[in-house]
Amino acid sequence: MTPPIATSPTYEDTTSILSSIKSGLGANIKVAPEVAEDYEGKYQFAPIEEAQVSRAMIKRYFNTMYERVVSDVVIVGAGSAGLSCAYHLAKSRPDLKITILEANVAPGGGAWLGGQLMTPMVVRKPADRFLTELGIPFDDEGNFVVVKHAALFTSTILSRVLMMPNVVLMNATAVEDLIIREDYQGRQRISGVVTNWTLVALNHDTQSCMDPNTITAPIVISATGHDGPMGAFSAKRLVSAGLLKELGNMRGLDMNRAEPAIVNGTREVSPGLIMTGMELSEHDGSNRMGPTFGAMMASGIKAAKEAIRALDSHQIVDGKVVA
């Protein structure tokens, strides 16, 4: 049975409520007579109750959680690869419910800056075509282009992705585990993710009994980056779950080998799990490329194409692959 949905009063209801409160409590509560956008000392907001603010957030957030418990695609990680994947996937298939999970409060991963905390973003051709599609200006340097500030790319693609009606982003949300089931062919299949709020995930050693939640999905796209506190999560979990013998481990920096290896290697690494971006370097043992971002964009786009191919080749019922 569907749980009751919290509702918040309309603006007209609020005005009526505040008038009643004022009548009952006297002049202790002052109700603004009107809204005014006056920057000469008379700016006035519409009246609101604190409870309305809470209800507005709670209703939308938890309704979204309820609805996305079964998603078509879950993207783990909202860095440059994950966001590029979400953009292409949502644009190509507006019918899909795409849920992005990001462990950090701020989405974007390492794409807010270039290398060594410097701001320009270098993108090798032909990935500059994606920048053109997004409407991001750049300086053309021949074989590569330079965006004046990496945050220009990240903020632009983030806003484009979030405006798409079939995309939901839950940040400050960690993936603690993968759902792994036996599929209709008897194979082990990634069938969703186990989630928790990041602050909870980081404090399992300080508290007890903080169980997670789950999201079921026929396709999980992992874009958690190279090894780190939460990086290469899915690759490492495949090893500990016995689905991958060992990590390839990221090799030393070589831009000319690294970028094509990441893009061309983007694939379904285990049934139900597509891997993209720098996480692949840990899975496959490919080189790192340092502060060039074309491979992240192109790998994300390829991951979206791989997801569409996988979805179209299976019969899916209520988030589960059945044939």
Short mmCIF file of C-alpha atoms in Angstrom, two decimals:
data_model
loop_
_atom_site.label_atom_id
_atom_site.label_comp_id
_atom_site.label_asym_id
_atom_site.label_seq_id
_atom_site.Cartn_x
_atom_site.Cartn_y
_atom_site.Cartn_z
CA MET A 1 0.00 0.00 0.00
CA THR A 2 1.31 3.42 -0.92
CA PRO A 3 2.18 5.47 2.18
CA PRO A 4 0.32 8.74 2.72
CA ILE A 5 1.90 11.69 0.99
CA ALA A 6 2.54 14.79 3.01
CA THR A 7 0.92 17.90 1.60
CA SER A 8 1.80 21.51 2.19
CA PRO A 9 -0.64 24.42 2.29
CA THR A 10 -0.98 26.67 -0.74
CA TYR A 11 0.04 30.30 -0.55
CA GLU A 12 -3.62 31.27 -0.10
CA ASP A 13 -3.92 28.75 2.74
CA THR A 14 -0.81 30.18 4.35
CA THR A 15 -2.16 33.72 4.28
CA SER A 16 -5.38 32.52 5.88
CA ILE A 17 -3.51 30.55 8.53
CA LEU A 18 -1.28 33.47 9.40
CA SER A 19 -4.27 35.80 9.65
CA SER A 20 -5.94 33.39 12.04
CA ILE A 21 -2.80 33.09 14.12
CA LYS A 22 -2.45 36.85 14.26
CA SER A 23 -6.07 37.24 15.36
CA GLY A 24 -5.60 34.66 18.10
CA LEU A 25 -2.26 35.84 19.39
CA GLY A 26 -2.57 39.54 18.91
CA ALA A 27 0.21 41.75 17.59
CA ASN A 28 3.02 39.36 18.56
CA ILE A 29 3.03 37.98 15.01
CA LYS A 30 3.50 40.44 12.18
CA VAL A 31 2.31 39.40 8.74
CA ALA A 32 3.90 41.11 5.74
CA PRO A 33 1.19 43.00 3.88
CA GLU A 34 2.71 42.39 0.44
CA VAL A 35 5.73 41.22 -1.53
CA ALA A 36 8.13 43.94 -2.58
CA GLU A 37 11.36 43.78 -4.57
CA ASP A 38 12.72 47.04 -3.28
CA TYR A 39 16.49 47.35 -2.81
CA GLU A 40 16.24 50.71 -1.09
CA GLY A 41 15.50 49.23 2.32
CA LYS A 42 11.97 47.94 1.74
CA TYR A 43 12.55 44.47 0.28
CA GLN A 44 9.72 42.21 1.50
CA PHE A 45 9.35 38.44 1.13
CA ALA A 46 6.07 36.56 0.95
CA PRO A 47 5.06 35.16 4.34
CA ILE A 48 5.98 31.57 5.18
CA GLU A 49 5.92 29.17 8.10
CA GLU A 50 9.02 27.20 9.06
CA ALA A 51 7.00 23.99 8.82
CA GLN A 52 6.25 24.74 5.19
CA VAL A 53 9.96 24.80 4.38
CA SER A 54 10.45 21.40 6.00
CA ARG A 55 7.41 19.92 4.29
CA ALA A 56 8.44 21.25 0.90
CA MET A 57 11.81 19.48 1.14
CA ILE A 58 10.68 16.30 2.87
CA LYS A 59 7.74 15.66 0.56
CA ARG A 60 9.80 16.00 -2.61
CA TYR A 61 12.91 14.19 -1.38
CA PHE A 62 11.18 11.17 0.08
CA ASN A 63 8.66 10.93 -2.76
CA THR A 64 11.68 10.82 -5.07
CA MET A 65 13.34 8.11 -2.97
CA TYR A 66 10.10 6.11 -2.99
CA GLU A 67 9.72 6.42 -6.76
CA ARG A 68 13.38 5.67 -7.57
CA VAL A 69 13.65 2.52 -5.45
CA VAL A 70 13.26 0.88 -8.85
CA SER A 71 15.26 2.76 -11.51
CA ASP A 72 16.17 1.93 -15.08
CA VAL A 73 19.79 3.02 -14.68
CA VAL A 74 21.81 3.94 -11.61
CA ILE A 75 24.96 5.99 -12.19
CA VAL A 76 27.40 5.85 -9.28
CA GLY A 77 29.51 9.00 -9.21
CA ALA A 78 28.73 12.48 -10.54
CA GLY A 79 32.16 13.42 -11.83
CA SER A 80 32.96 14.33 -15.42
CA ALA A 81 32.42 10.76 -16.70
CA GLY A 82 29.24 10.16 -14.73
CA LEU A 83 27.69 13.49 -15.70
CA SER A 84 28.64 13.08 -19.36
CA CYS A 85 27.03 9.65 -19.28
CA ALA A 86 23.86 10.99 -17.63
CA TYR A 87 23.58 13.82 -20.17
CA HIS A 88 23.86 11.58 -23.22
CA LEU A 89 21.68 8.84 -21.75
CA ALA A 90 18.90 11.19 -20.66
CA LYS A 91 18.98 13.06 -23.95
CA SER A 92 18.91 9.86 -26.02
CA ARG A 93 16.34 8.04 -23.90
CA PRO A 94 13.94 10.39 -22.12
CA ASP A 95 11.82 7.36 -21.22
CA LEU A 96 14.43 6.02 -18.80
CA LYS A 97 14.48 6.73 -15.06
CA ILE A 98 18.11 7.69 -14.45
CA THR A 99 19.27 7.98 -10.85
CA ILE A 100 22.70 9.46 -10.05
CA LEU A 101 24.28 8.80 -6.66
CA GLU A 102 27.16 11.00 -5.48
CA ALA A 103 28.97 10.45 -2.19
CA ASN A 104 30.16 14.05 -1.87
CA VAL A 105 28.01 17.03 -1.01
CA ALA A 106 29.23 18.80 -4.15
CA PRO A 107 28.81 16.86 -7.41
CA GLY A 108 31.52 17.23 -10.05
CA GLY A 109 34.35 15.07 -8.76
CA GLY A 110 37.76 16.40 -9.79
CA ALA A 111 36.39 18.42 -12.70
CA TRP A 112 36.07 21.70 -10.80
CA LEU A 113 39.77 22.35 -11.45
CA GLY A 114 42.46 21.38 -13.92
CA GLY A 115 45.81 20.00 -12.73
CA GLN A 116 47.56 20.97 -9.49
CA LEU A 117 44.68 23.21 -8.41
CA MET A 118 44.98 25.35 -11.57
CA THR A 119 41.74 26.40 -13.19
CA PRO A 120 42.03 25.80 -16.99
CA MET A 121 40.66 22.53 -18.41
CA VAL A 122 42.48 20.80 -21.28
CA VAL A 123 40.41 18.66 -23.65
CA ARG A 124 41.97 16.77 -26.55
CA LYS A 125 40.18 16.57 -29.87
CA PRO A 126 37.71 15.18 -30.92
CA ALA A 127 36.13 15.46 -27.44
CA ASP A 128 35.87 19.22 -28.02
CA ARG A 129 32.72 18.43 -30.03
CA PHE A 130 30.96 17.65 -26.76
CA LEU A 131 31.95 21.07 -25.40
CA THR A 132 30.47 22.64 -28.53
CA GLU A 133 27.23 20.71 -28.04
CA LEU A 134 27.02 22.03 -24.48
CA GLY A 135 27.77 25.57 -25.67
CA ILE A 136 31.00 25.91 -23.68
CA PRO A 137 33.55 28.32 -25.22
CA PHE A 138 37.23 27.37 -25.45
CA ASP A 139 40.56 28.36 -26.96
CA ASP A 140 41.61 26.15 -29.88
CA GLU A 141 45.25 25.08 -29.58
CA GLY A 142 45.33 22.75 -32.58
CA ASN A 143 45.24 19.18 -31.24
CA PHE A 144 43.51 20.24 -28.05
CA VAL A 145 41.33 23.00 -26.68
CA VAL A 146 41.38 24.84 -23.35
CA VAL A 147 38.32 25.88 -21.36
CA LYS A 148 39.21 28.98 -19.34
CA HIS A 149 37.93 27.43 -16.10
CA ALA A 150 37.09 23.78 -15.46
CA ALA A 151 34.12 24.88 -13.38
CA LEU A 152 32.56 26.30 -16.53
CA PHE A 153 32.30 22.78 -17.93
CA THR A 154 31.22 21.21 -14.66
CA SER A 155 28.57 23.78 -13.78
CA THR A 156 27.18 23.76 -17.31
CA ILE A 157 26.82 20.00 -17.67
CA LEU A 158 25.54 19.70 -14.12
CA SER A 159 22.79 22.24 -14.76
CA ARG A 160 21.87 20.63 -18.09
CA VAL A 161 21.63 17.20 -16.49
CA LEU A 162 19.56 18.40 -13.54
CA MET A 163 17.08 20.16 -15.81
CA MET A 164 16.24 16.88 -17.56
CA PRO A 165 12.95 15.58 -16.14
CA ASN A 166 14.02 11.92 -16.15
CA VAL A 167 17.19 12.48 -14.09
CA VAL A 168 17.43 12.49 -10.30
CA LEU A 169 20.64 13.29 -8.40
CA MET A 170 21.05 12.24 -4.79
CA ASN A 171 24.27 13.74 -3.46
CA ALA A 172 25.76 13.08 -0.03
CA THR A 173 24.64 9.51 -0.72
CA ALA A 174 27.17 6.68 -0.72
CA VAL A 175 26.97 3.29 -2.39
CA GLU A 176 28.00 0.83 0.30
CA ASP A 177 27.54 -2.36 -1.70
CA LEU A 178 26.18 -3.90 -4.88
CA ILE A 179 23.07 -6.05 -5.13
CA ILE A 180 24.26 -9.29 -6.73
CA ARG A 181 21.68 -11.87 -7.76
CA GLU A 182 21.59 -15.01 -9.84
CA ASP A 183 19.92 -14.15 -13.15
CA TYR A 184 17.68 -16.21 -15.41
CA GLN A 185 20.76 -17.87 -16.93
CA GLY A 186 22.23 -18.79 -13.56
CA ARG A 187 24.93 -16.10 -13.76
CA GLN A 188 25.80 -13.65 -11.01
CA ARG A 189 24.35 -10.29 -12.07
CA ILE A 190 24.67 -6.80 -10.62
CA SER A 191 21.04 -5.90 -9.98
CA GLY A 192 21.20 -2.62 -8.11
CA VAL A 193 23.01 -0.82 -5.32
CA VAL A 194 23.02 -0.63 -1.53
CA THR A 195 22.89 2.98 -0.36
CA ASN A 196 23.33 5.07 2.73
CA TRP A 197 23.85 8.72 3.51
CA THR A 198 27.58 9.38 3.30
CA LEU A 199 27.85 10.72 6.85
CA VAL A 200 26.34 7.46 8.06
CA ALA A 201 28.67 5.37 5.87
CA LEU A 202 31.67 7.20 7.30
CA ASN A 203 30.59 6.51 10.87
CA HIS A 204 29.87 2.79 10.95
CA ASP A 205 32.82 2.37 13.32
CA THR A 206 31.50 4.94 15.78
CA GLN A 207 27.88 3.79 15.98
CA SER A 208 26.04 0.49 15.66
CA CYS A 209 23.13 -0.86 13.64
CA MET A 210 22.90 1.80 10.92
CA ASP A 211 21.48 -0.36 8.15
CA PRO A 212 21.44 0.82 4.51
CA ASN A 213 18.76 1.07 1.84
CA THR A 214 18.59 -0.33 -1.70
CA ILE A 215 17.84 0.71 -5.26
CA THR A 216 17.01 -1.98 -7.81
CA ALA A 217 18.13 -1.40 -11.39
CA PRO A 218 18.88 -3.64 -14.39
CA ILE A 219 21.93 -1.53 -15.26
CA VAL A 220 24.42 0.08 -12.90
CA ILE A 221 27.04 2.42 -14.37
CA SER A 222 30.03 2.88 -12.07
CA ALA A 223 32.03 6.09 -12.41
CA THR A 224 33.67 6.33 -9.00
CA GLY A 225 37.14 7.31 -10.24
CA HIS A 226 40.54 5.89 -9.40
CA ASP A 227 41.42 4.44 -6.03
CA GLY A 228 40.76 6.64 -3.01
CA PRO A 229 38.50 6.78 0.06
CA MET A 230 35.46 5.90 -2.07
CA GLY A 231 37.15 5.63 -5.44
CA ALA A 232 37.14 2.48 -7.60
CA PHE A 233 34.44 1.16 -5.30
CA SER A 234 32.72 -1.18 -7.72
CA ALA A 235 35.99 -2.53 -9.12
CA LYS A 236 37.20 -3.35 -5.60
CA ARG A 237 33.85 -4.87 -4.68
CA LEU A 238 33.95 -7.15 -7.72
CA VAL A 239 37.21 -8.56 -6.38
CA SER A 240 35.95 -9.07 -2.82
CA ALA A 241 32.73 -10.62 -4.17
CA GLY A 242 34.70 -13.13 -6.22
CA LEU A 243 33.54 -11.79 -9.59
CA LEU A 244 36.99 -10.45 -10.54
CA LYS A 245 40.23 -12.25 -9.74
CA GLU A 246 42.23 -9.12 -8.94
CA LEU A 247 42.49 -5.42 -9.72
CA GLY A 248 44.59 -4.45 -12.70
CA ASN A 249 45.78 -1.38 -10.74
CA MET A 250 46.32 1.95 -12.44
CA ARG A 251 49.61 2.30 -14.32
CA GLY A 252 51.83 5.39 -14.59
CA LEU A 253 50.93 8.49 -16.52
CA ASP A 254 50.94 8.32 -20.31
CA MET A 255 48.35 10.57 -21.93
CA ASN A 256 48.66 9.08 -25.40
CA ARG A 257 47.99 5.55 -24.15
CA ALA A 258 45.64 6.41 -21.32
CA GLU A 259 42.83 8.33 -22.95
CA PRO A 260 42.00 5.92 -25.82
CA ALA A 261 42.34 2.97 -23.43
CA ILE A 262 39.70 4.45 -21.12
CA VAL A 263 37.25 5.30 -23.91
CA ASN A 264 37.69 2.08 -25.89
CA GLY A 265 37.65 -0.01 -22.71
CA THR A 266 34.33 1.37 -21.48
CA ARG A 267 32.03 -1.65 -21.35
CA GLU A 268 29.88 -4.00 -19.30
CA VAL A 269 32.63 -5.49 -17.13
CA SER A 270 30.24 -7.84 -15.33
CA PRO A 271 26.59 -8.64 -16.12
CA GLY A 272 24.60 -5.56 -15.19
CA LEU A 273 27.64 -3.39 -14.40
CA ILE A 274 29.09 -0.91 -16.89
CA MET A 275 32.31 0.81 -15.88
CA THR A 276 33.41 4.23 -17.11
CA GLY A 277 36.07 6.85 -16.43
CA MET A 278 39.15 6.43 -14.27
CA GLU A 279 37.69 3.50 -12.36
CA LEU A 280 38.50 1.49 -15.49
CA SER A 281 42.21 2.19 -14.99
CA GLU A 282 42.03 0.29 -11.69
CA HIS A 283 39.94 -2.50 -13.17
CA ASP A 284 41.98 -2.97 -16.36
CA GLY A 285 45.43 -1.81 -15.30
CA SER A 286 45.58 1.02 -17.82
CA ASN A 287 47.57 4.24 -17.58
CA ARG A 288 46.49 7.47 -15.94
CA MET A 289 46.23 10.58 -18.08
CA GLY A 290 46.48 13.36 -15.54
CA PRO A 291 44.80 16.72 -16.19
CA THR A 292 43.18 16.04 -19.59
CA PHE A 293 39.45 15.50 -19.57
CA GLY A 294 38.46 14.39 -23.07
CA ALA A 295 38.55 10.71 -22.13
CA MET A 296 36.18 11.31 -19.22
CA MET A 297 33.61 12.93 -21.50
CA ALA A 298 33.93 10.38 -24.29
CA SER A 299 33.99 7.44 -21.88
CA GLY A 300 30.78 8.71 -20.29
CA ILE A 301 29.10 8.98 -23.67
CA LYS A 302 30.21 5.46 -24.59
CA ALA A 303 28.90 4.16 -21.25
CA ALA A 304 25.50 5.63 -22.13
CA LYS A 305 25.56 3.86 -25.49
CA GLU A 306 26.54 0.59 -23.81
CA ALA A 307 23.66 1.01 -21.33
CA ILE A 308 21.13 1.54 -24.11
CA ARG A 309 22.44 -1.53 -25.93
CA ALA A 310 22.20 -3.64 -22.78
CA LEU A 311 18.70 -2.42 -21.91
CA ASP A 312 17.42 -3.02 -25.41
CA SER A 313 18.78 -6.57 -25.46
CA HIS A 314 16.95 -7.75 -22.34
CA GLN A 315 13.38 -8.15 -21.15
CA ILE A 316 13.00 -6.22 -17.92
CA VAL A 317 10.14 -6.43 -15.44
CA ASP A 318 10.00 -4.18 -12.36
CA GLY A 319 13.71 -3.43 -12.59
CA LYS A 320 14.78 -7.07 -12.99
CA VAL A 321 16.19 -8.76 -16.07
CA VAL A 322 13.95 -11.77 -16.73
CA ALA A 323 14.92 -12.79 -20.27
#
